[in-house]
mmCIF file of C-alpha atoms in Angstrom:
data_model
loop_
_atom_site.group_PDB
_atom_site.id
_atom_site.type_symbol
_atom_site.label_atom_id
_atom_site.label_comp_id
_atom_site.label_asym_id
_atom_site.label_seq_id
_atom_site.Cartn_x
_atom_site.Cartn_y
_atom_site.Cartn_z
ATOM 1 C CA MET A 27 112.165 101.634 80.101
ATOM 2 C CA ALA A 28 110.749 102.388 76.640
ATOM 3 C CA THR A 29 108.460 99.370 76.896
ATOM 4 C CA LEU A 30 107.182 100.505 80.286
ATOM 5 C CA SER A 31 106.530 104.024 78.962
ATOM 6 C CA THR A 32 104.649 102.604 75.990
ATOM 7 C CA THR A 33 102.570 100.405 78.288
ATOM 8 C CA ALA A 34 101.740 103.346 80.560
ATOM 9 C CA ALA A 35 100.778 105.534 77.601
ATOM 10 C CA SER A 36 98.581 102.771 76.208
ATOM 11 C CA THR A 37 96.930 102.248 79.607
ATOM 12 C CA VAL A 38 96.173 105.944 80.015
ATOM 13 C CA SER A 39 94.842 106.177 76.451
ATOM 14 C CA THR A 40 92.584 103.158 76.965
ATOM 15 C CA ALA A 41 91.290 104.549 80.268
ATOM 16 C CA ILE A 42 90.515 107.949 78.746
ATOM 17 C CA SER A 43 88.629 106.442 75.827
ATOM 18 C CA ALA A 44 86.702 103.910 77.935
ATOM 19 C CA PRO A 45 82.913 104.360 78.013
ATOM 20 C CA LEU A 46 81.360 105.821 81.167
ATOM 21 C CA ARG A 47 79.739 102.481 82.047
ATOM 22 C CA VAL A 48 83.172 100.847 82.116
ATOM 23 C CA TRP A 49 84.502 103.540 84.449
ATOM 24 C CA ILE A 50 81.490 103.106 86.720
ATOM 25 C CA ARG A 51 81.894 99.334 86.806
ATOM 26 C CA VAL A 52 85.633 99.468 87.527
ATOM 27 C CA VAL A 53 85.405 102.188 90.172
ATOM 28 C CA THR A 54 82.416 100.537 91.853
ATOM 29 C CA THR A 55 84.208 97.189 91.963
ATOM 30 C CA GLU A 56 87.357 98.660 93.495
ATOM 31 C CA ILE A 57 85.416 100.643 96.086
ATOM 32 C CA ALA A 58 83.370 97.559 96.994
ATOM 33 C CA ILE A 59 86.550 95.533 97.520
ATOM 34 C CA ILE A 60 88.042 98.253 99.735
ATOM 35 C CA LEU A 61 84.850 98.535 101.787
ATOM 36 C CA LEU A 62 84.683 94.758 102.166
ATOM 37 C CA GLY A 63 88.208 94.637 103.554
ATOM 38 C CA VAL A 64 87.777 97.623 105.852
ATOM 39 C CA GLY A 65 84.404 96.336 107.042
ATOM 40 C CA ALA A 66 85.800 92.899 107.868
ATOM 41 C CA TYR A 67 88.697 94.406 109.805
ATOM 42 C CA LEU A 68 86.474 96.791 111.767
ATOM 43 C CA ALA A 69 83.977 94.031 112.539
ATOM 44 C CA VAL A 70 86.738 92.043 114.211
ATOM 45 C CA ALA A 71 88.368 95.092 115.822
ATOM 46 C CA VAL A 72 85.160 96.327 117.443
ATOM 47 C CA GLY A 73 84.735 93.070 119.349
ATOM 48 C CA ALA A 74 88.408 92.684 120.241
ATOM 49 C CA GLY A 75 88.361 94.760 123.422
ATOM 50 C CA ASP A 76 86.998 91.993 125.629
ATOM 51 C CA ARG A 77 89.352 89.295 124.308
ATOM 52 C CA GLY A 78 92.450 90.397 126.175
ATOM 53 C CA GLU A 79 92.690 87.330 128.400
ATOM 54 C CA VAL A 80 92.528 84.780 125.594
ATOM 55 C CA ALA A 81 94.788 86.935 123.406
ATOM 56 C CA THR A 82 97.407 87.013 126.160
ATOM 57 C CA ALA A 83 97.137 83.240 126.559
ATOM 58 C CA HIS A 84 97.758 82.790 122.841
ATOM 59 C CA ALA A 85 100.743 85.122 123.076
ATOM 60 C CA ARG A 86 102.109 82.984 125.910
ATOM 61 C CA THR A 87 101.781 79.980 123.610
ATOM 62 C CA LEU A 88 103.879 81.741 120.979
ATOM 63 C CA ILE A 89 106.448 82.668 123.633
ATOM 64 C CA GLY A 90 106.703 79.014 124.636
ATOM 65 C CA VAL A 91 107.247 77.860 121.057
ATOM 66 C CA GLU A 92 109.789 80.597 120.405
ATOM 67 C CA SER A 93 111.624 79.724 123.598
ATOM 68 C CA LEU A 94 111.959 76.122 122.453
ATOM 69 C CA LEU A 95 113.263 77.299 119.069
ATOM 70 C CA GLY A 96 115.563 79.957 120.502
ATOM 71 C CA LEU A 97 113.606 82.755 118.806
ATOM 72 C CA ASP A 98 112.402 84.653 121.884
ATOM 73 C CA VAL A 99 114.352 87.843 121.167
ATOM 74 C CA GLU A 100 111.550 90.418 121.210
ATOM 75 C CA VAL A 101 111.841 91.749 124.759
ATOM 76 C CA GLY A 102 115.590 92.304 124.681
ATOM 77 C CA LEU A 103 115.532 93.691 121.143
ATOM 78 C CA ALA A 104 112.722 96.167 121.765
ATOM 79 C CA SER A 105 114.135 97.259 125.127
ATOM 80 C CA TRP A 106 117.554 97.913 123.588
ATOM 81 C CA TRP A 107 116.060 99.799 120.633
ATOM 82 C CA ALA A 108 113.934 102.019 122.886
ATOM 83 C CA GLU A 109 117.043 103.256 124.719
ATOM 84 C CA ASP A 110 117.652 105.710 121.867
ATOM 85 C CA PRO A 111 114.645 108.062 121.424
ATOM 86 C CA THR A 112 115.726 109.051 117.906
ATOM 87 C CA ARG A 113 115.848 105.559 116.491
ATOM 88 C CA ALA A 114 112.643 104.704 118.365
ATOM 89 C CA MET A 115 110.946 107.654 116.673
ATOM 90 C CA ILE A 116 112.260 106.564 113.258
ATOM 91 C CA ALA A 117 111.010 103.002 113.769
ATOM 92 C CA ASP A 118 107.578 104.243 114.854
ATOM 93 C CA ALA A 119 107.349 106.534 111.812
ATOM 94 C CA TYR A 120 108.339 103.741 109.446
ATOM 95 C CA TYR A 121 105.814 101.411 111.038
ATOM 96 C CA VAL A 122 102.938 103.813 110.458
ATOM 97 C CA THR A 123 103.808 105.393 107.092
ATOM 98 C CA ALA A 124 105.484 102.713 104.968
ATOM 99 C CA HIS A 125 102.710 100.217 105.704
ATOM 100 C CA PHE A 126 100.212 102.281 103.709
ATOM 101 C CA ALA A 127 102.426 104.341 101.401
ATOM 102 C CA VAL A 128 104.263 101.460 99.724
ATOM 103 C CA PRO A 129 101.153 99.471 98.630
ATOM 104 C CA PHE A 130 99.442 102.703 97.513
ATOM 105 C CA VAL A 131 102.363 103.569 95.210
ATOM 106 C CA LEU A 132 102.687 100.027 93.909
ATOM 107 C CA PHE A 133 99.015 99.759 93.038
ATOM 108 C CA GLY A 134 99.400 102.895 90.939
ATOM 109 C CA LEU A 135 102.488 101.501 89.208
ATOM 110 C CA LEU A 136 100.739 98.198 88.520
ATOM 111 C CA VAL A 137 97.791 99.996 86.935
ATOM 112 C CA LEU A 138 100.085 102.059 84.708
ATOM 113 C CA PHE A 139 102.814 99.606 83.786
ATOM 114 C CA ARG A 140 101.405 96.108 84.383
ATOM 115 C CA PRO A 141 97.621 96.349 83.979
ATOM 116 C CA ASP A 142 97.609 92.666 83.063
ATOM 117 C CA ALA A 143 99.102 91.792 86.465
ATOM 118 C CA TYR A 144 97.040 94.278 88.479
ATOM 119 C CA PRO A 145 93.988 91.999 89.040
ATOM 120 C CA ARG A 146 96.206 89.175 90.263
ATOM 121 C CA PHE A 147 98.089 91.326 92.741
ATOM 122 C CA ARG A 148 94.922 93.128 93.823
ATOM 123 C CA THR A 149 93.356 89.750 94.598
ATOM 124 C CA ALA A 150 96.525 88.620 96.399
ATOM 125 C CA PHE A 151 96.534 91.767 98.525
ATOM 126 C CA VAL A 152 92.897 91.305 99.499
ATOM 127 C CA ALA A 153 93.359 87.582 100.141
ATOM 128 C CA ALA A 154 96.378 88.173 102.391
ATOM 129 C CA SER A 155 94.514 90.848 104.322
ATOM 130 C CA MET A 156 91.447 88.650 104.743
ATOM 131 C CA LEU A 157 93.617 85.760 105.918
ATOM 132 C CA GLY A 158 95.059 88.078 108.544
ATOM 133 C CA VAL A 159 91.624 89.229 109.632
ATOM 134 C CA ALA A 160 90.293 85.669 109.791
ATOM 135 C CA VAL A 161 93.210 84.413 111.890
ATOM 136 C CA SER A 162 93.030 87.388 114.270
ATOM 137 C CA TRP A 163 89.332 86.630 114.774
ATOM 138 C CA LEU A 164 89.813 82.891 115.295
ATOM 139 C CA TRP A 165 93.069 83.193 117.254
ATOM 140 C CA PRO A 166 93.491 86.690 118.741
ATOM 141 C CA THR A 167 97.017 87.329 119.944
ATOM 142 C CA ALA A 168 98.389 90.095 122.130
ATOM 143 C CA PRO A 169 101.584 91.830 120.933
ATOM 144 C CA PRO A 170 104.768 91.992 123.057
ATOM 145 C CA ARG A 171 104.089 95.612 124.028
ATOM 146 C CA LEU A 172 100.942 94.496 125.852
ATOM 147 C CA VAL A 173 102.149 91.185 127.227
ATOM 148 C CA GLU A 174 105.562 92.267 128.414
ATOM 149 C CA GLY A 175 104.631 95.743 129.597
ATOM 150 C CA PHE A 176 106.211 97.777 126.837
ATOM 151 C CA ALA A 177 105.321 101.446 126.544
ATOM 152 C CA ASP A 178 102.395 102.015 124.219
ATOM 153 C CA ALA A 179 103.456 101.935 120.590
ATOM 154 C CA PRO A 180 101.839 104.231 117.998
ATOM 155 C CA ILE A 181 98.157 103.632 117.330
ATOM 156 C CA ILE A 182 97.138 104.012 113.702
ATOM 157 C CA SER A 183 93.520 104.737 114.579
ATOM 158 C CA GLY A 184 91.140 104.483 117.489
ATOM 159 C CA LEU A 185 89.640 101.394 115.874
ATOM 160 C CA GLU A 186 92.900 99.489 115.595
ATOM 161 C CA ASN A 187 92.625 95.882 116.761
ATOM 162 C CA PRO A 188 95.094 95.560 119.666
ATOM 163 C CA TYR A 189 94.993 91.760 119.543
ATOM 164 C CA ALA A 190 95.810 91.121 115.880
ATOM 165 C CA ALA A 191 99.513 90.394 116.363
ATOM 166 C CA PHE A 192 99.412 87.034 114.578
ATOM 167 C CA PRO A 193 100.031 87.059 111.693
ATOM 168 C CA SER A 194 101.831 90.350 111.088
ATOM 169 C CA MET A 195 100.136 91.977 108.128
ATOM 170 C CA HIS A 196 102.764 94.701 108.158
ATOM 171 C CA VAL A 197 105.135 91.944 107.088
ATOM 172 C CA GLY A 198 102.479 90.353 104.879
ATOM 173 C CA TRP A 199 101.954 93.598 102.954
ATOM 174 C CA ALA A 200 105.725 94.189 102.727
ATOM 175 C CA VAL A 201 106.305 90.722 101.251
ATOM 176 C CA TRP A 202 103.394 91.321 98.865
ATOM 177 C CA ALA A 203 105.112 94.575 97.838
ATOM 178 C CA ALA A 204 108.365 92.741 97.088
ATOM 179 C CA LEU A 205 106.500 90.215 94.952
ATOM 180 C CA ALA A 206 104.682 93.036 93.146
ATOM 181 C CA VAL A 207 107.964 94.782 92.360
ATOM 182 C CA GLY A 208 109.167 91.488 90.921
ATOM 183 C CA ALA A 209 106.263 91.639 88.472
ATOM 184 C CA LEU A 210 106.940 95.292 87.653
ATOM 185 C CA THR A 211 110.627 95.113 86.830
ATOM 186 C CA ALA A 212 113.488 92.752 86.100
ATOM 187 C CA ASN A 213 115.970 95.224 87.583
ATOM 188 C CA VAL A 214 117.942 93.345 90.225
ATOM 189 C CA TRP A 215 118.589 96.437 92.342
ATOM 190 C CA LEU A 216 114.950 97.489 92.459
ATOM 191 C CA ARG A 217 113.910 93.974 93.387
ATOM 192 C CA ALA A 218 116.570 93.888 96.092
ATOM 193 C CA LEU A 219 115.319 97.243 97.401
ATOM 194 C CA ALA A 220 111.794 95.827 97.646
ATOM 195 C CA TRP A 221 113.006 92.822 99.621
ATOM 196 C CA LEU A 222 115.072 95.164 101.792
ATOM 197 C CA HIS A 223 111.815 96.954 102.641
ATOM 198 C CA ALA A 224 110.332 93.593 103.667
ATOM 199 C CA LEU A 225 113.378 92.877 105.831
ATOM 200 C CA ILE A 226 113.332 96.328 107.442
ATOM 201 C CA THR A 227 109.611 95.959 108.132
ATOM 202 C CA SER A 228 110.226 92.578 109.767
ATOM 203 C CA VAL A 229 112.820 94.099 112.096
ATOM 204 C CA ASP A 230 110.715 97.213 112.637
ATOM 205 C CA VAL A 231 107.687 95.320 113.950
ATOM 206 C CA LEU A 232 109.939 93.565 116.458
ATOM 207 C CA VAL A 233 111.803 96.603 117.785
ATOM 208 C CA THR A 234 108.546 98.562 118.184
ATOM 209 C CA GLY A 235 107.037 95.764 120.273
ATOM 210 C CA HIS A 236 104.134 95.145 117.890
ATOM 211 C CA HIS A 237 104.902 91.564 116.913
ATOM 212 C CA TRP A 238 106.541 88.300 117.836
ATOM 213 C CA VAL A 239 109.033 86.524 115.563
ATOM 214 C CA LEU A 240 106.403 83.923 114.689
ATOM 215 C CA ASP A 241 104.042 86.755 113.694
ATOM 216 C CA VAL A 242 106.650 87.753 111.112
ATOM 217 C CA VAL A 243 106.797 84.214 109.771
ATOM 218 C CA GLY A 244 103.003 84.013 109.666
ATOM 219 C CA GLY A 245 102.711 87.296 107.783
ATOM 220 C CA ALA A 246 105.197 86.203 105.120
ATOM 221 C CA LEU A 247 103.427 82.868 104.684
ATOM 222 C CA ALA A 248 100.083 84.666 104.346
ATOM 223 C CA ALA A 249 101.477 86.767 101.489
ATOM 224 C CA PHE A 250 102.842 83.764 99.597
ATOM 225 C CA ALA A 251 99.634 81.786 100.151
ATOM 226 C CA ALA A 252 97.539 84.727 98.968
ATOM 227 C CA LEU A 253 99.544 85.085 95.755
ATOM 228 C CA ALA A 254 99.160 81.349 95.119
ATOM 229 C CA ILE A 255 95.390 81.725 95.547
ATOM 230 C CA ALA A 256 95.362 84.725 93.206
ATOM 231 C CA ARG A 257 97.283 82.828 90.527
ATOM 232 C CA VAL A 258 94.702 80.063 90.609
ATOM 233 C CA LEU A 259 91.792 82.501 90.443
ATOM 234 C CA HIS A 260 93.347 84.474 87.591
ATOM 235 C CA ARG A 261 94.768 81.552 85.678
ATOM 236 C CA THR A 262 94.481 82.101 81.930
ATOM 237 C CA PRO A 263 92.409 79.293 80.406
ATOM 238 C CA PRO A 264 94.152 77.255 77.687
ATOM 239 C CA PRO A 265 93.200 78.130 74.103
ATOM 240 C CA ALA A 266 90.284 76.212 72.676
ATOM 241 C CA ALA A 267 91.248 73.256 70.523
ATOM 242 C CA LEU A 268 90.788 73.728 66.798
ATOM 243 C CA ASP A 269 88.254 71.506 65.081
#
Protein backbone atom coordinates (compact mmCIF):
# COMPACT_ATOMS: atom_id res chain seq x y z
CA MET A 1 0.00 0.00 0.00
CA ALA A 2 2.89 2.34 0.86
CA THR A 3 4.44 1.70 -2.55
CA LEU A 4 1.17 2.50 -4.30
CA SER A 5 0.79 5.73 -2.31
CA THR A 6 4.34 6.74 -3.17
CA THR A 7 3.71 6.02 -6.85
CA ALA A 8 0.49 8.06 -6.83
CA ALA A 9 2.20 10.98 -5.08
CA SER A 10 5.06 10.87 -7.57
CA THR A 11 2.61 10.75 -10.50
CA VAL A 12 0.66 13.74 -9.22
CA SER A 13 3.86 15.69 -8.54
CA THR A 14 5.19 14.96 -12.03
CA ALA A 15 1.88 15.97 -13.62
CA ILE A 16 1.74 19.25 -11.70
CA SER A 17 5.29 20.19 -12.64
CA ALA A 18 4.95 19.18 -16.30
CA PRO A 19 5.29 22.01 -18.84
CA LEU A 20 2.11 23.28 -20.52
CA ARG A 21 3.17 21.81 -23.88
CA VAL A 22 3.32 18.36 -22.30
CA TRP A 23 -0.18 18.76 -20.87
CA ILE A 24 -1.47 19.91 -24.26
CA ARG A 25 0.15 16.98 -26.04
CA VAL A 26 -1.14 14.39 -23.57
CA VAL A 27 -4.68 15.78 -23.39
CA THR A 28 -4.88 16.21 -27.16
CA THR A 29 -3.71 12.64 -27.72
CA GLU A 30 -6.23 11.17 -25.30
CA ILE A 31 -9.10 13.21 -26.73
CA ALA A 32 -8.12 12.20 -30.27
CA ILE A 33 -8.14 8.52 -29.29
CA ILE A 34 -11.58 8.87 -27.68
CA LEU A 35 -12.98 10.69 -30.71
CA LEU A 36 -11.52 8.06 -33.04
CA GLY A 37 -13.24 5.27 -31.14
CA VAL A 38 -16.56 7.07 -30.82
CA GLY A 39 -16.45 8.13 -34.47
CA ALA A 40 -15.79 4.59 -35.67
CA TYR A 41 -18.65 3.21 -33.58
CA LEU A 42 -21.10 5.88 -34.73
CA ALA A 43 -20.08 5.43 -38.36
CA VAL A 44 -21.06 1.77 -38.15
CA ALA A 45 -24.14 2.41 -36.00
CA VAL A 46 -25.61 5.01 -38.35
CA GLY A 47 -25.68 2.54 -41.24
CA ALA A 48 -26.87 -0.41 -39.16
CA GLY A 49 -30.60 0.27 -39.43
CA ASP A 50 -31.00 -1.30 -42.85
CA ARG A 51 -28.98 -4.43 -42.04
CA GLY A 52 -31.62 -6.20 -40.00
CA GLU A 53 -32.16 -9.07 -42.43
CA VAL A 54 -28.50 -10.04 -42.73
CA ALA A 55 -27.97 -9.50 -39.00
CA THR A 56 -30.83 -11.88 -38.23
CA ALA A 57 -29.37 -14.44 -40.64
CA HIS A 58 -26.03 -14.24 -38.85
CA ALA A 59 -27.80 -14.67 -35.52
CA ARG A 60 -29.49 -17.79 -36.90
CA THR A 61 -26.04 -19.09 -37.78
CA LEU A 62 -24.91 -18.61 -34.19
CA ILE A 63 -28.07 -20.34 -32.95
CA GLY A 64 -27.27 -23.32 -35.17
CA VAL A 65 -23.71 -23.59 -33.88
CA GLU A 66 -24.84 -23.22 -30.28
CA SER A 67 -27.50 -25.86 -30.78
CA LEU A 68 -24.88 -28.31 -32.00
CA LEU A 69 -22.70 -27.52 -28.97
CA GLY A 70 -25.56 -27.56 -26.48
CA LEU A 71 -25.07 -23.86 -25.66
CA ASP A 72 -28.44 -22.50 -26.82
CA VAL A 73 -29.62 -21.40 -23.37
CA GLU A 74 -30.41 -17.73 -24.02
CA VAL A 75 -34.16 -17.89 -24.61
CA GLY A 76 -34.96 -19.99 -21.55
CA LEU A 77 -32.52 -18.09 -19.34
CA ALA A 78 -33.76 -14.63 -20.30
CA SER A 79 -37.42 -15.66 -20.12
CA TRP A 80 -36.94 -17.11 -16.63
CA TRP A 81 -35.01 -14.05 -15.43
CA ALA A 82 -37.66 -11.64 -16.73
CA GLU A 83 -40.34 -13.31 -14.59
CA ASP A 84 -39.10 -11.29 -11.60
CA PRO A 85 -39.33 -7.52 -12.32
CA THR A 86 -36.91 -6.67 -9.50
CA ARG A 87 -34.07 -8.84 -10.70
CA ALA A 88 -34.78 -7.76 -14.29
CA MET A 89 -34.41 -4.14 -13.20
CA ILE A 90 -31.14 -4.92 -11.38
CA ALA A 91 -29.72 -6.71 -14.43
CA ASP A 92 -30.69 -3.81 -16.71
CA ALA A 93 -29.08 -1.29 -14.34
CA TYR A 94 -25.88 -3.32 -14.13
CA TYR A 95 -25.76 -3.66 -17.90
CA VAL A 96 -25.91 0.09 -18.44
CA THR A 97 -23.87 1.46 -15.52
CA ALA A 98 -21.04 -1.00 -14.85
CA HIS A 99 -20.06 -1.08 -18.52
CA PHE A 100 -18.89 2.54 -18.37
CA ALA A 101 -18.20 3.08 -14.66
CA VAL A 102 -15.70 0.25 -14.18
CA PRO A 103 -13.31 1.22 -17.04
CA PHE A 104 -13.57 4.90 -16.06
CA VAL A 105 -12.45 4.13 -12.49
CA LEU A 106 -9.72 1.76 -13.62
CA PHE A 107 -8.24 4.25 -16.06
CA GLY A 108 -7.94 6.71 -13.19
CA LEU A 109 -6.29 4.10 -10.96
CA LEU A 110 -3.86 3.14 -13.73
CA VAL A 111 -2.85 6.77 -14.22
CA LEU A 112 -2.24 7.23 -10.49
CA PHE A 113 -0.74 3.92 -9.45
CA ARG A 114 0.60 2.27 -12.62
CA PRO A 115 1.45 5.07 -15.06
CA ASP A 116 3.97 2.73 -16.67
CA ALA A 117 1.18 0.27 -17.51
CA TYR A 118 -1.40 2.88 -18.51
CA PRO A 119 -0.33 3.19 -22.20
CA ARG A 120 -0.43 -0.57 -22.64
CA PHE A 121 -3.90 -0.95 -21.17
CA ARG A 122 -5.16 2.16 -22.95
CA THR A 123 -4.01 0.65 -26.24
CA ALA A 124 -5.56 -2.71 -25.32
CA PHE A 125 -8.88 -1.05 -24.52
CA VAL A 126 -8.92 0.82 -27.82
CA ALA A 127 -7.81 -2.26 -29.78
CA ALA A 128 -10.54 -4.43 -28.22
CA SER A 129 -13.16 -1.79 -28.95
CA MET A 130 -12.00 -1.38 -32.54
CA LEU A 131 -12.03 -5.15 -33.03
CA GLY A 132 -15.63 -5.15 -31.85
CA VAL A 133 -16.55 -2.32 -34.18
CA ALA A 134 -14.81 -3.96 -37.14
CA VAL A 135 -16.53 -7.32 -36.60
CA SER A 136 -19.95 -5.71 -36.14
CA TRP A 137 -19.44 -3.89 -39.44
CA LEU A 138 -18.22 -6.96 -41.34
CA TRP A 139 -20.60 -9.42 -39.65
CA PRO A 140 -23.59 -7.63 -38.08
CA THR A 141 -25.51 -9.84 -35.69
CA ALA A 142 -28.92 -9.38 -34.13
CA PRO A 143 -29.21 -10.00 -30.37
CA PRO A 144 -31.65 -12.55 -28.88
CA ARG A 145 -34.07 -9.81 -27.82
CA LEU A 146 -34.62 -8.94 -31.48
CA VAL A 147 -34.47 -12.41 -32.99
CA GLU A 148 -36.56 -14.23 -30.43
CA GLY A 149 -39.06 -11.48 -29.73
CA PHE A 150 -37.87 -10.42 -26.31
CA ALA A 151 -39.18 -7.19 -24.84
CA ASP A 152 -36.95 -4.25 -25.66
CA ALA A 153 -33.93 -4.10 -23.39
CA PRO A 154 -32.49 -0.77 -22.22
CA ILE A 155 -31.03 1.45 -24.93
CA ILE A 156 -27.89 3.30 -23.92
CA SER A 157 -28.40 6.01 -26.52
CA GLY A 158 -30.43 6.70 -29.62
CA LEU A 159 -27.34 5.95 -31.69
CA GLU A 160 -26.73 2.50 -30.24
CA ASN A 161 -26.02 -0.13 -32.89
CA PRO A 162 -28.79 -2.73 -32.51
CA TYR A 163 -26.90 -5.29 -34.59
CA ALA A 164 -23.55 -5.37 -32.78
CA ALA A 165 -24.23 -8.48 -30.70
CA PHE A 166 -21.09 -10.31 -31.83
CA PRO A 167 -18.70 -9.98 -30.14
CA SER A 168 -20.00 -8.74 -26.80
CA MET A 169 -17.91 -5.72 -25.88
CA HIS A 170 -19.63 -5.58 -22.52
CA VAL A 171 -17.80 -8.83 -21.84
CA GLY A 172 -14.71 -7.61 -23.68
CA TRP A 173 -14.46 -4.51 -21.49
CA ALA A 174 -15.15 -6.56 -18.33
CA VAL A 175 -12.34 -9.01 -19.16
CA TRP A 176 -10.08 -6.04 -19.93
CA ALA A 177 -10.98 -4.66 -16.49
CA ALA A 178 -10.00 -7.93 -14.80
CA LEU A 179 -6.66 -7.91 -16.61
CA ALA A 180 -6.11 -4.27 -15.64
CA VAL A 181 -6.78 -5.05 -11.98
CA GLY A 182 -4.18 -7.80 -12.27
CA ALA A 183 -1.66 -5.14 -13.25
CA LEU A 184 -2.76 -2.83 -10.44
CA THR A 185 -2.56 -5.22 -7.51
CA ALA A 186 -1.28 -8.60 -6.40
CA ASN A 187 -4.13 -8.90 -3.90
CA VAL A 188 -5.87 -12.20 -4.61
CA TRP A 189 -9.26 -11.00 -3.37
CA LEU A 190 -9.26 -7.86 -5.49
CA ARG A 191 -8.26 -9.85 -8.54
CA ALA A 192 -11.00 -12.37 -7.81
CA LEU A 193 -13.50 -9.52 -7.46
CA ALA A 194 -12.48 -8.21 -10.88
CA TRP A 195 -12.99 -11.62 -12.47
CA LEU A 196 -16.31 -11.91 -10.63
CA HIS A 197 -17.35 -8.69 -12.39
CA ALA A 198 -16.44 -10.30 -15.72
CA LEU A 199 -18.48 -13.38 -14.82
CA ILE A 200 -21.48 -11.34 -13.67
CA THR A 201 -21.31 -9.28 -16.86
CA SER A 202 -21.25 -12.47 -18.94
CA VAL A 203 -24.41 -13.72 -17.23
CA ASP A 204 -25.99 -10.27 -17.30
CA VAL A 205 -25.76 -9.90 -21.08
CA LEU A 206 -27.48 -13.26 -21.47
CA VAL A 207 -30.36 -12.72 -19.03
CA THR A 208 -31.09 -9.27 -20.51
CA GLY A 209 -31.35 -10.74 -24.00
CA HIS A 210 -28.52 -8.63 -25.43
CA HIS A 211 -26.13 -11.40 -26.39
CA TRP A 212 -25.67 -15.01 -27.37
CA VAL A 213 -23.27 -17.35 -25.55
CA LEU A 214 -20.87 -17.19 -28.50
CA ASP A 215 -20.94 -13.38 -28.25
CA VAL A 216 -19.59 -13.78 -24.72
CA VAL A 217 -16.79 -16.02 -25.96
CA GLY A 218 -15.99 -13.60 -28.77
CA GLY A 219 -15.84 -10.63 -26.40
CA ALA A 220 -13.42 -12.39 -24.06
CA LEU A 221 -11.20 -13.43 -26.96
CA ALA A 222 -11.20 -9.85 -28.27
CA ALA A 223 -9.92 -8.60 -24.91
CA PHE A 224 -7.10 -11.14 -24.74
CA ALA A 225 -6.14 -10.51 -28.37
CA ALA A 226 -6.14 -6.76 -27.79
CA LEU A 227 -3.84 -7.05 -24.78
CA ALA A 228 -1.48 -9.24 -26.81
CA ILE A 229 -1.42 -6.56 -29.52
CA ALA A 230 -0.78 -3.86 -26.92
CA ARG A 231 2.13 -5.80 -25.41
CA VAL A 232 3.76 -6.03 -28.81
CA LEU A 233 3.24 -2.33 -29.53
CA HIS A 234 4.55 -1.28 -26.12
CA ARG A 235 7.34 -3.79 -25.86
CA THR A 236 10.39 -2.28 -24.17
CA PRO A 237 13.37 -2.47 -26.55
CA PRO A 238 16.40 -4.38 -25.23
CA PRO A 239 19.26 -2.24 -23.92
CA ALA A 240 21.87 -1.27 -26.46
CA ALA A 241 24.96 -3.44 -26.45
CA LEU A 242 28.06 -1.87 -24.94
CA ASP A 243 31.00 -1.30 -27.25
